Amino acid sequence: MRILFIGDVVGKPGRRALAELLPDLTADVSPDFIVANGENAAGGIGVTKETALEIFQAGVHVLTLGNHVFARKDVYQFLDEDPRVLRPANYPTGVPGRGWAVYSDESGQPVGVVNLCGRVFMSEHLEDPFRVSDGILEELAAYTKVVVLDFHGEATSEKGAFGRYADGRVTAVVGTHTHVQTADERILPGGTACITDVGMTGPVDSVIGVRKELIISRFLTQMPNKFEVADGESILSAVLVEADVSTGTASKIERIQVHQAPASNPVVL
Ligand SMILES: [Fe+2]
Ligand SMILES: [Fe+2]
């Protein structure tokens, strides 16, 4: 099974790049199952029903989220209604949505997807993602050997440690949240594909997707300002994981970065 995991889709430029670039990418790498992180899909923070549906329309099967999951109130009901959307499983019990589920790939093979959020350098006080994962993976084992886990977090140490903790129990641990793709993709000794961060799908000339002037001003003045998604050419960041469905182990993980073509200059005669 070939699983394509696409990094944090940021705002309209990210959604547009996804819709533009995914058809060719799909033709190139023939994924059986596509997961994307959508926690920045709506205006750079959170997701709405409309933006989630737009991402599904582009060809994504499952949307994972992160620390911005509850940024937009109008998505709460949708989180309960649409099983294709996952929020981190280690939020306190009773909040809207679900943190893991079992799906089918294009050929009907079962695949589990889990979303967790890290706690290092994150402001939310969540349950321990390591221990929460134990119960989920035990339950998932009854349904499928192939499991993709989005570990959404800031610290490379926490994400790297989690990959090693889950090694041999999941097919892939893909880090999200920092919006910067790391070059540490590998198959761990137990057969789990792991990357600290898959990177973002959003505007390149920006600071992690936000207009660079606003972020620089925040650093210079330490005064709060409203972040706005940058515009211009976007990049689509992803990894492709090849899974053995009989064992649930990964045989390959490959980093992908596809740039939108720059707007062509008018021909002046
Ligand atoms: Fe995040
Ligand atoms: Fe993000």
PDB file of C-alpha atoms and ligand atoms in Angstrom:
ATOM      1  CA  MET A   1       0.000   0.000   0.000  1.00  0.00           C
ATOM      2  CA  ARG A   2       1.338   3.398  -0.969  1.00  0.00           C
ATOM      3  CA  ILE A   3       0.421   6.145   1.481  1.00  0.00           C
ATOM      4  CA  LEU A   4       0.886   9.809   0.669  1.00  0.00           C
ATOM      5  CA  PHE A   5       0.985  12.102   3.713  1.00  0.00           C
ATOM      6  CA  ILE A   6       0.754  15.832   2.957  1.00  0.00           C
ATOM      7  CA  GLY A   7       2.011  18.437   5.436  1.00  0.00           C
ATOM      8  CA  ASP A   8       0.015  21.277   7.010  1.00  0.00           C
ATOM      9  CA  VAL A   9      -2.125  22.964   4.363  1.00  0.00           C
ATOM     10  CA  VAL A  10      -1.919  26.714   5.047  1.00  0.00           C
ATOM     11  CA  GLY A  11      -4.824  28.964   4.075  1.00  0.00           C
ATOM     12  CA  LYS A  12      -6.114  29.625   0.600  1.00  0.00           C
ATOM     13  CA  PRO A  13      -2.665  29.513  -1.073  1.00  0.00           C
ATOM     14  CA  GLY A  14      -2.095  26.066   0.454  1.00  0.00           C
ATOM     15  CA  ARG A  15      -5.543  24.804  -0.578  1.00  0.00           C
ATOM     16  CA  ARG A  16      -5.055  26.170  -4.075  1.00  0.00           C
ATOM     17  CA  ALA A  17      -1.609  24.544  -4.378  1.00  0.00           C
ATOM     18  CA  LEU A  18      -3.042  21.253  -3.163  1.00  0.00           C
ATOM     19  CA  ALA A  19      -5.824  21.310  -5.758  1.00  0.00           C
ATOM     20  CA  GLU A  20      -3.400  22.307  -8.513  1.00  0.00           C
ATOM     21  CA  LEU A  21      -0.513  19.972  -7.708  1.00  0.00           C
ATOM     22  CA  LEU A  22      -2.178  16.839  -6.331  1.00  0.00           C
ATOM     23  CA  PRO A  23      -3.502  15.458  -9.662  1.00  0.00           C
ATOM     24  CA  ASP A  24      -0.009  15.357 -11.228  1.00  0.00           C
ATOM     25  CA  LEU A  25       1.576  14.112  -8.015  1.00  0.00           C
ATOM     26  CA  THR A  26      -1.037  11.351  -7.780  1.00  0.00           C
ATOM     27  CA  ALA A  27      -0.308  10.380 -11.392  1.00  0.00           C
ATOM     28  CA  ASP A  28       3.424  10.265 -10.566  1.00  0.00           C
ATOM     29  CA  VAL A  29       3.417   8.311  -7.305  1.00  0.00           C
ATOM     30  CA  SER A  30       0.102   6.366  -7.518  1.00  0.00           C
ATOM     31  CA  PRO A  31      -0.919   6.545  -3.849  1.00  0.00           C
ATOM     32  CA  ASP A  32      -3.586   4.164  -2.563  1.00  0.00           C
ATOM     33  CA  PHE A  33      -4.407   6.422   0.367  1.00  0.00           C
ATOM     34  CA  ILE A  34      -3.874  10.140   1.007  1.00  0.00           C
ATOM     35  CA  VAL A  35      -3.753  11.879   4.396  1.00  0.00           C
ATOM     36  CA  ALA A  36      -3.221  15.625   4.868  1.00  0.00           C
ATOM     37  CA  ASN A  37      -2.834  17.779   7.956  1.00  0.00           C
ATOM     38  CA  GLY A  38      -5.359  20.618   7.789  1.00  0.00           C
ATOM     39  CA  GLU A  39      -4.907  22.501  11.055  1.00  0.00           C
ATOM     40  CA  ASN A  40      -4.030  25.754   9.243  1.00  0.00           C
ATOM     41  CA  ALA A  41      -6.402  25.314   6.309  1.00  0.00           C
ATOM     42  CA  ALA A  42      -8.838  28.120   7.186  1.00  0.00           C
ATOM     43  CA  GLY A  43      -7.097  31.482   7.035  1.00  0.00           C
ATOM     44  CA  GLY A  44      -3.956  29.946   8.585  1.00  0.00           C
ATOM     45  CA  ILE A  45      -5.571  28.842  11.837  1.00  0.00           C
ATOM     46  CA  GLY A  46      -7.952  25.931  12.265  1.00  0.00           C
ATOM     47  CA  VAL A  47     -10.256  24.357   9.747  1.00  0.00           C
ATOM     48  CA  THR A  48     -13.889  24.886   8.767  1.00  0.00           C
ATOM     49  CA  LYS A  49     -16.359  22.477   7.203  1.00  0.00           C
ATOM     50  CA  GLU A  50     -16.001  24.289   3.870  1.00  0.00           C
ATOM     51  CA  THR A  51     -12.195  24.206   3.811  1.00  0.00           C
ATOM     52  CA  ALA A  52     -12.159  20.545   4.888  1.00  0.00           C
ATOM     53  CA  LEU A  53     -14.587  19.622   2.100  1.00  0.00           C
ATOM     54  CA  GLU A  54     -12.424  21.554  -0.380  1.00  0.00           C
ATOM     55  CA  ILE A  55      -9.421  19.431   0.670  1.00  0.00           C
ATOM     56  CA  PHE A  56     -11.400  16.197   0.331  1.00  0.00           C
ATOM     57  CA  GLN A  57     -12.552  17.393  -3.097  1.00  0.00           C
ATOM     58  CA  ALA A  58      -8.868  17.721  -4.083  1.00  0.00           C
ATOM     59  CA  GLY A  59      -8.412  13.974  -3.472  1.00  0.00           C
ATOM     60  CA  VAL A  60      -7.435  13.687   0.195  1.00  0.00           C
ATOM     61  CA  HIS A  61      -9.042  10.760   2.071  1.00  0.00           C
ATOM     62  CA  VAL A  62      -8.390  11.780   5.694  1.00  0.00           C
ATOM     63  CA  LEU A  63      -7.627  15.120   7.317  1.00  0.00           C
ATOM     64  CA  THR A  64      -5.661  15.256  10.566  1.00  0.00           C
ATOM     65  CA  LEU A  65      -5.448  18.338  12.783  1.00  0.00           C
ATOM     66  CA  GLY A  66      -3.386  19.737  15.646  1.00  0.00           C
ATOM     67  CA  ASN A  67      -3.262  22.365  18.350  1.00  0.00           C
ATOM     68  CA  HIS A  68      -5.517  24.729  16.317  1.00  0.00           C
ATOM     69  CA  VAL A  69      -8.336  22.169  16.100  1.00  0.00           C
ATOM     70  CA  PHE A  70     -10.783  24.241  18.152  1.00  0.00           C
ATOM     71  CA  ALA A  71      -9.865  27.654  16.718  1.00  0.00           C
ATOM     72  CA  ARG A  72     -13.135  27.845  14.799  1.00  0.00           C
ATOM     73  CA  LYS A  73     -16.384  27.142  16.626  1.00  0.00           C
ATOM     74  CA  ASP A  74     -18.311  26.326  13.464  1.00  0.00           C
ATOM     75  CA  VAL A  75     -16.212  23.178  12.952  1.00  0.00           C
ATOM     76  CA  TYR A  76     -17.149  21.515  16.251  1.00  0.00           C
ATOM     77  CA  GLN A  77     -20.274  19.806  14.898  1.00  0.00           C
ATOM     78  CA  PHE A  78     -18.452  18.791  11.727  1.00  0.00           C
ATOM     79  CA  LEU A  79     -15.746  17.084  13.812  1.00  0.00           C
ATOM     80  CA  ASP A  80     -18.460  14.847  15.258  1.00  0.00           C
ATOM     81  CA  GLU A  81     -20.266  14.332  11.958  1.00  0.00           C
ATOM     82  CA  ASP A  82     -17.518  13.533   9.447  1.00  0.00           C
ATOM     83  CA  PRO A  83     -15.262  10.589  10.333  1.00  0.00           C
ATOM     84  CA  ARG A  84     -12.743  11.666   7.690  1.00  0.00           C
ATOM     85  CA  VAL A  85     -11.568  14.454  10.032  1.00  0.00           C
ATOM     86  CA  LEU A  86      -9.408  13.583  13.047  1.00  0.00           C
ATOM     87  CA  ARG A  87      -8.246  15.771  15.930  1.00  0.00           C
ATOM     88  CA  PRO A  88      -5.458  14.861  18.351  1.00  0.00           C
ATOM     89  CA  ALA A  89      -6.584  11.843  20.378  1.00  0.00           C
ATOM     90  CA  ASN A  90      -4.941  13.074  23.582  1.00  0.00           C
ATOM     91  CA  TYR A  91      -7.315  16.022  24.169  1.00  0.00           C
ATOM     92  CA  PRO A  92      -9.348  15.542  27.351  1.00  0.00           C
ATOM     93  CA  THR A  93     -12.316  13.207  27.019  1.00  0.00           C
ATOM     94  CA  GLY A  94     -15.599  14.864  26.110  1.00  0.00           C
ATOM     95  CA  VAL A  95     -14.346  17.312  23.494  1.00  0.00           C
ATOM     96  CA  PRO A  96     -15.839  17.140  19.969  1.00  0.00           C
ATOM     97  CA  GLY A  97     -14.451  14.809  17.335  1.00  0.00           C
ATOM     98  CA  ARG A  98     -12.367  11.642  17.347  1.00  0.00           C
ATOM     99  CA  GLY A  99      -8.637  10.985  17.397  1.00  0.00           C
ATOM    100  CA  TRP A 100      -8.337   7.808  15.373  1.00  0.00           C
ATOM    101  CA  ALA A 101     -10.309   5.626  12.986  1.00  0.00           C
ATOM    102  CA  VAL A 102     -10.021   2.807  10.479  1.00  0.00           C
ATOM    103  CA  TYR A 103     -10.523   3.568   6.794  1.00  0.00           C
ATOM    104  CA  SER A 104     -10.180   1.688   3.491  1.00  0.00           C
ATOM    105  CA  ASP A 105      -7.645   2.510   0.808  1.00  0.00           C
ATOM    106  CA  GLU A 106      -8.482   2.620  -2.920  1.00  0.00           C
ATOM    107  CA  SER A 107      -8.367  -1.175  -3.157  1.00  0.00           C
ATOM    108  CA  GLY A 108     -10.375  -1.829   0.004  1.00  0.00           C
ATOM    109  CA  GLN A 109      -7.438  -2.604   2.318  1.00  0.00           C
ATOM    110  CA  PRO A 110      -7.928  -1.363   5.885  1.00  0.00           C
ATOM    111  CA  VAL A 111      -5.690   1.427   7.163  1.00  0.00           C
ATOM    112  CA  GLY A 112      -5.742   3.028  10.581  1.00  0.00           C
ATOM    113  CA  VAL A 113      -4.989   6.707  11.072  1.00  0.00           C
ATOM    114  CA  VAL A 114      -4.131   8.213  14.477  1.00  0.00           C
ATOM    115  CA  ASN A 115      -3.610  11.872  15.358  1.00  0.00           C
ATOM    116  CA  LEU A 116      -1.709  12.890  18.501  1.00  0.00           C
ATOM    117  CA  CYS A 117      -0.368  16.208  19.747  1.00  0.00           C
ATOM    118  CA  GLY A 118       2.936  16.710  21.535  1.00  0.00           C
ATOM    119  CA  ARG A 119       3.336  18.569  24.843  1.00  0.00           C
ATOM    120  CA  VAL A 120       6.871  20.008  24.633  1.00  0.00           C
ATOM    121  CA  PHE A 121       6.803  23.772  23.838  1.00  0.00           C
ATOM    122  CA  MET A 122       3.028  23.531  23.255  1.00  0.00           C
ATOM    123  CA  SER A 123       0.618  25.592  25.347  1.00  0.00           C
ATOM    124  CA  GLU A 124      -2.196  23.039  25.643  1.00  0.00           C
ATOM    125  CA  HIS A 125      -2.199  20.717  28.661  1.00  0.00           C
ATOM    126  CA  LEU A 126      -2.978  17.421  27.021  1.00  0.00           C
ATOM    127  CA  GLU A 127      -2.860  13.805  28.096  1.00  0.00           C
ATOM    128  CA  ASP A 128       0.452  11.987  27.658  1.00  0.00           C
ATOM    129  CA  PRO A 129       0.529  11.111  23.931  1.00  0.00           C
ATOM    130  CA  PHE A 130       2.886   8.190  24.550  1.00  0.00           C
ATOM    131  CA  ARG A 131       0.575   6.403  26.974  1.00  0.00           C
ATOM    132  CA  VAL A 132      -2.579   7.404  25.084  1.00  0.00           C
ATOM    133  CA  SER A 133      -1.125   5.783  21.953  1.00  0.00           C
ATOM    134  CA  ASP A 134      -0.742   2.420  23.727  1.00  0.00           C
ATOM    135  CA  GLY A 135      -4.481   1.920  24.162  1.00  0.00           C
ATOM    136  CA  ILE A 136      -5.288   3.126  20.645  1.00  0.00           C
ATOM    137  CA  LEU A 137      -2.733   0.856  18.978  1.00  0.00           C
ATOM    138  CA  GLU A 138      -4.017  -2.106  20.990  1.00  0.00           C
ATOM    139  CA  GLU A 139      -7.558  -1.433  19.763  1.00  0.00           C
ATOM    140  CA  LEU A 140      -6.436  -0.806  16.176  1.00  0.00           C
ATOM    141  CA  ALA A 141      -4.612  -4.157  16.045  1.00  0.00           C
ATOM    142  CA  ALA A 142      -7.997  -5.892  15.856  1.00  0.00           C
ATOM    143  CA  TYR A 143      -8.761  -4.111  12.562  1.00  0.00           C
ATOM    144  CA  THR A 144      -5.551  -3.481  10.635  1.00  0.00           C
ATOM    145  CA  LYS A 145      -1.785  -3.872  10.616  1.00  0.00           C
ATOM    146  CA  VAL A 146      -1.287  -0.714   8.555  1.00  0.00           C
ATOM    147  CA  VAL A 147      -1.383   2.384  10.767  1.00  0.00           C
ATOM    148  CA  VAL A 148      -0.333   5.956   9.956  1.00  0.00           C
ATOM    149  CA  LEU A 149       0.220   8.242  12.915  1.00  0.00           C
ATOM    150  CA  ASP A 150       0.427  12.042  12.703  1.00  0.00           C
ATOM    151  CA  PHE A 151       2.389  13.287  15.720  1.00  0.00           C
ATOM    152  CA  HIS A 152       1.762  17.019  15.784  1.00  0.00           C
ATOM    153  CA  GLY A 153       4.388  18.823  17.817  1.00  0.00           C
ATOM    154  CA  GLU A 154       7.052  21.464  18.108  1.00  0.00           C
ATOM    155  CA  ALA A 155      10.041  19.574  19.506  1.00  0.00           C
ATOM    156  CA  THR A 156      12.135  17.302  17.306  1.00  0.00           C
ATOM    157  CA  SER A 157      13.153  15.415  20.452  1.00  0.00           C
ATOM    158  CA  GLU A 158       9.571  14.547  21.385  1.00  0.00           C
ATOM    159  CA  LYS A 159       8.633  13.506  17.856  1.00  0.00           C
ATOM    160  CA  GLY A 160      11.853  11.526  17.425  1.00  0.00           C
ATOM    161  CA  ALA A 161      11.356   9.807  20.770  1.00  0.00           C
ATOM    162  CA  PHE A 162       7.770   8.948  19.922  1.00  0.00           C
ATOM    163  CA  GLY A 163       8.848   7.393  16.609  1.00  0.00           C
ATOM    164  CA  ARG A 164      11.221   5.109  18.488  1.00  0.00           C
ATOM    165  CA  TYR A 165       8.542   4.375  21.119  1.00  0.00           C
ATOM    166  CA  ALA A 166       6.060   3.298  18.444  1.00  0.00           C
ATOM    167  CA  ASP A 167       8.648   1.524  16.273  1.00  0.00           C
ATOM    168  CA  GLY A 168       7.374  -1.875  15.180  1.00  0.00           C
ATOM    169  CA  ARG A 169       3.804  -1.058  16.229  1.00  0.00           C
ATOM    170  CA  VAL A 170       2.809   1.394  13.469  1.00  0.00           C
ATOM    171  CA  THR A 171       3.616   1.714   9.776  1.00  0.00           C
ATOM    172  CA  ALA A 172       4.584   5.379   9.873  1.00  0.00           C
ATOM    173  CA  VAL A 173       5.061   8.195  12.354  1.00  0.00           C
ATOM    174  CA  VAL A 174       4.866  11.481  10.486  1.00  0.00           C
ATOM    175  CA  GLY A 175       5.612  14.695  12.375  1.00  0.00           C
ATOM    176  CA  THR A 176       3.631  17.851  11.626  1.00  0.00           C
ATOM    177  CA  HIS A 177       3.270  21.425  13.033  1.00  0.00           C
ATOM    178  CA  THR A 178       6.639  23.139  12.419  1.00  0.00           C
ATOM    179  CA  HIS A 179       5.966  23.657   8.679  1.00  0.00           C
ATOM    180  CA  VAL A 180       9.645  22.968   7.906  1.00  0.00           C
ATOM    181  CA  GLN A 181      10.454  19.635   6.289  1.00  0.00           C
ATOM    182  CA  THR A 182      13.237  17.719   8.015  1.00  0.00           C
ATOM    183  CA  ALA A 183      15.738  15.491   6.193  1.00  0.00           C
ATOM    184  CA  ASP A 184      15.724  12.673   8.767  1.00  0.00           C
ATOM    185  CA  GLU A 185      13.275  10.316   7.074  1.00  0.00           C
ATOM    186  CA  ARG A 186      14.154   6.687   7.703  1.00  0.00           C
ATOM    187  CA  ILE A 187      12.860   3.214   8.380  1.00  0.00           C
ATOM    188  CA  LEU A 188      13.497   2.473  12.059  1.00  0.00           C
ATOM    189  CA  PRO A 189      14.828  -0.952  13.162  1.00  0.00           C
ATOM    190  CA  GLY A 190      11.345  -2.296  13.921  1.00  0.00           C
ATOM    191  CA  GLY A 191      10.024  -1.344  10.478  1.00  0.00           C
ATOM    192  CA  THR A 192       8.310   1.975  11.210  1.00  0.00           C
ATOM    193  CA  ALA A 193       8.833   4.795   8.720  1.00  0.00           C
ATOM    194  CA  CYS A 194       9.590   8.019  10.573  1.00  0.00           C
ATOM    195  CA  ILE A 195      10.153  11.691   9.792  1.00  0.00           C
ATOM    196  CA  THR A 196      10.330  14.475  12.364  1.00  0.00           C
ATOM    197  CA  ASP A 197       8.362  16.925  10.232  1.00  0.00           C
ATOM    198  CA  VAL A 198       6.825  16.584   6.799  1.00  0.00           C
ATOM    199  CA  GLY A 199       6.751  20.368   6.187  1.00  0.00           C
ATOM    200  CA  MET A 200       3.931  22.586   4.960  1.00  0.00           C
ATOM    201  CA  THR A 201       1.773  23.064   1.919  1.00  0.00           C
ATOM    202  CA  GLY A 202       1.665  26.825   1.658  1.00  0.00           C
ATOM    203  CA  PRO A 203       3.341  30.033   0.516  1.00  0.00           C
ATOM    204  CA  VAL A 204       7.125  29.877   0.222  1.00  0.00           C
ATOM    205  CA  ASP A 205       8.001  33.547   0.679  1.00  0.00           C
ATOM    206  CA  SER A 206       6.760  33.665   4.249  1.00  0.00           C
ATOM    207  CA  VAL A 207       7.652  32.685   7.789  1.00  0.00           C
ATOM    208  CA  ILE A 208       6.038  29.245   8.129  1.00  0.00           C
ATOM    209  CA  GLY A 209       3.146  30.427   5.941  1.00  0.00           C
ATOM    210  CA  VAL A 210       2.533  33.823   7.571  1.00  0.00           C
ATOM    211  CA  ARG A 211       3.364  37.202   5.953  1.00  0.00           C
ATOM    212  CA  LYS A 212       7.020  37.705   6.806  1.00  0.00           C
ATOM    213  CA  GLU A 213       6.623  41.431   7.692  1.00  0.00           C
ATOM    214  CA  LEU A 214       4.178  40.558  10.473  1.00  0.00           C
ATOM    215  CA  ILE A 215       6.431  37.943  12.033  1.00  0.00           C
ATOM    216  CA  ILE A 216       9.539  40.132  11.793  1.00  0.00           C
ATOM    217  CA  SER A 217       7.591  42.985  13.405  1.00  0.00           C
ATOM    218  CA  ARG A 218       6.516  40.665  16.234  1.00  0.00           C
ATOM    219  CA  PHE A 219      10.156  39.781  16.890  1.00  0.00           C
ATOM    220  CA  LEU A 220      11.308  43.397  16.689  1.00  0.00           C
ATOM    221  CA  THR A 221       8.618  44.919  18.896  1.00  0.00           C
ATOM    222  CA  GLN A 222       7.302  42.015  21.011  1.00  0.00           C
ATOM    223  CA  MET A 223       3.858  43.536  20.441  1.00  0.00           C
ATOM    224  CA  PRO A 224       0.903  41.349  19.451  1.00  0.00           C
ATOM    225  CA  ASN A 225      -0.299  41.615  15.891  1.00  0.00           C
ATOM    226  CA  LYS A 226      -2.729  39.697  13.739  1.00  0.00           C
ATOM    227  CA  PHE A 227      -1.124  37.057  11.563  1.00  0.00           C
ATOM    228  CA  GLU A 228      -2.144  36.893   7.904  1.00  0.00           C
ATOM    229  CA  VAL A 229      -1.390  34.120   5.473  1.00  0.00           C
ATOM    230  CA  ALA A 230       1.226  35.162   2.900  1.00  0.00           C
ATOM    231  CA  ASP A 231       0.553  34.953  -0.799  1.00  0.00           C
ATOM    232  CA  GLY A 232       2.614  34.073  -3.847  1.00  0.00           C
ATOM    233  CA  GLU A 233       3.957  30.747  -5.008  1.00  0.00           C
ATOM    234  CA  SER A 234       3.318  27.747  -2.741  1.00  0.00           C
ATOM    235  CA  ILE A 235       5.057  24.467  -2.103  1.00  0.00           C
ATOM    236  CA  LEU A 236       3.416  21.107  -1.466  1.00  0.00           C
ATOM    237  CA  SER A 237       5.370  19.064   1.094  1.00  0.00           C
ATOM    238  CA  ALA A 238       4.695  15.384   1.644  1.00  0.00           C
ATOM    239  CA  VAL A 239       6.110  11.936   2.230  1.00  0.00           C
ATOM    240  CA  LEU A 240       5.313   8.741   0.384  1.00  0.00           C
ATOM    241  CA  VAL A 241       5.384   5.590   2.493  1.00  0.00           C
ATOM    242  CA  GLU A 242       5.265   2.071   1.082  1.00  0.00           C
ATOM    243  CA  ALA A 243       3.619  -0.366   3.466  1.00  0.00           C
ATOM    244  CA  ASP A 244       3.570  -4.151   3.497  1.00  0.00           C
ATOM    245  CA  VAL A 245      -0.069  -4.926   4.303  1.00  0.00           C
ATOM    246  CA  SER A 246       0.729  -8.413   5.612  1.00  0.00           C
ATOM    247  CA  THR A 247       3.123  -7.159   8.309  1.00  0.00           C
ATOM    248  CA  GLY A 248       2.253  -3.453   8.653  1.00  0.00           C
ATOM    249  CA  THR A 249       5.916  -2.519   8.276  1.00  0.00           C
ATOM    250  CA  ALA A 250       7.201   0.150   5.887  1.00  0.00           C
ATOM    251  CA  SER A 251       9.668  -0.678   3.143  1.00  0.00           C
ATOM    252  CA  LYS A 252      10.272   2.878   1.974  1.00  0.00           C
ATOM    253  CA  ILE A 253       9.774   6.510   2.961  1.00  0.00           C
ATOM    254  CA  GLU A 254      10.465   9.248   0.461  1.00  0.00           C
ATOM    255  CA  ARG A 255      10.319  13.009   0.952  1.00  0.00           C
ATOM    256  CA  ILE A 256       8.427  15.058  -1.613  1.00  0.00           C
ATOM    257  CA  GLN A 257       8.435  18.807  -2.298  1.00  0.00           C
ATOM    258  CA  VAL A 258       6.586  20.127  -5.321  1.00  0.00           C
ATOM    259  CA  HIS A 259       6.636  23.824  -6.203  1.00  0.00           C
ATOM    260  CA  GLN A 260       3.829  25.660  -7.892  1.00  0.00           C
ATOM    261  CA  ALA A 261       4.989  27.107 -11.167  1.00  0.00           C
ATOM    262  CA  PRO A 262       5.706  30.818 -10.719  1.00  0.00           C
ATOM    263  CA  ALA A 263       3.145  33.053 -12.397  1.00  0.00           C
ATOM    264  CA  SER A 264       4.321  33.431 -15.960  1.00  0.00           C
ATOM    265  CA  ASN A 265       5.338  36.906 -17.049  1.00  0.00           C
ATOM    266  CA  PRO A 266       3.307  38.415 -19.841  1.00  0.00           C
ATOM    267  CA  VAL A 267       5.023  38.318 -23.200  1.00  0.00           C
ATOM    268  CA  VAL A 268       5.675  41.870 -24.344  1.00  0.00           C
ATOM    269  CA  LEU A 269       6.227  42.207 -28.081  1.00  0.00           C
TER     270      LEU A 269
HETATM  271 FE    FE B   1       0.190  23.187  14.977  1.00  0.00          FE
HETATM  272 FE    FE B   2       0.573  23.822  11.304  1.00  0.00          FE
END
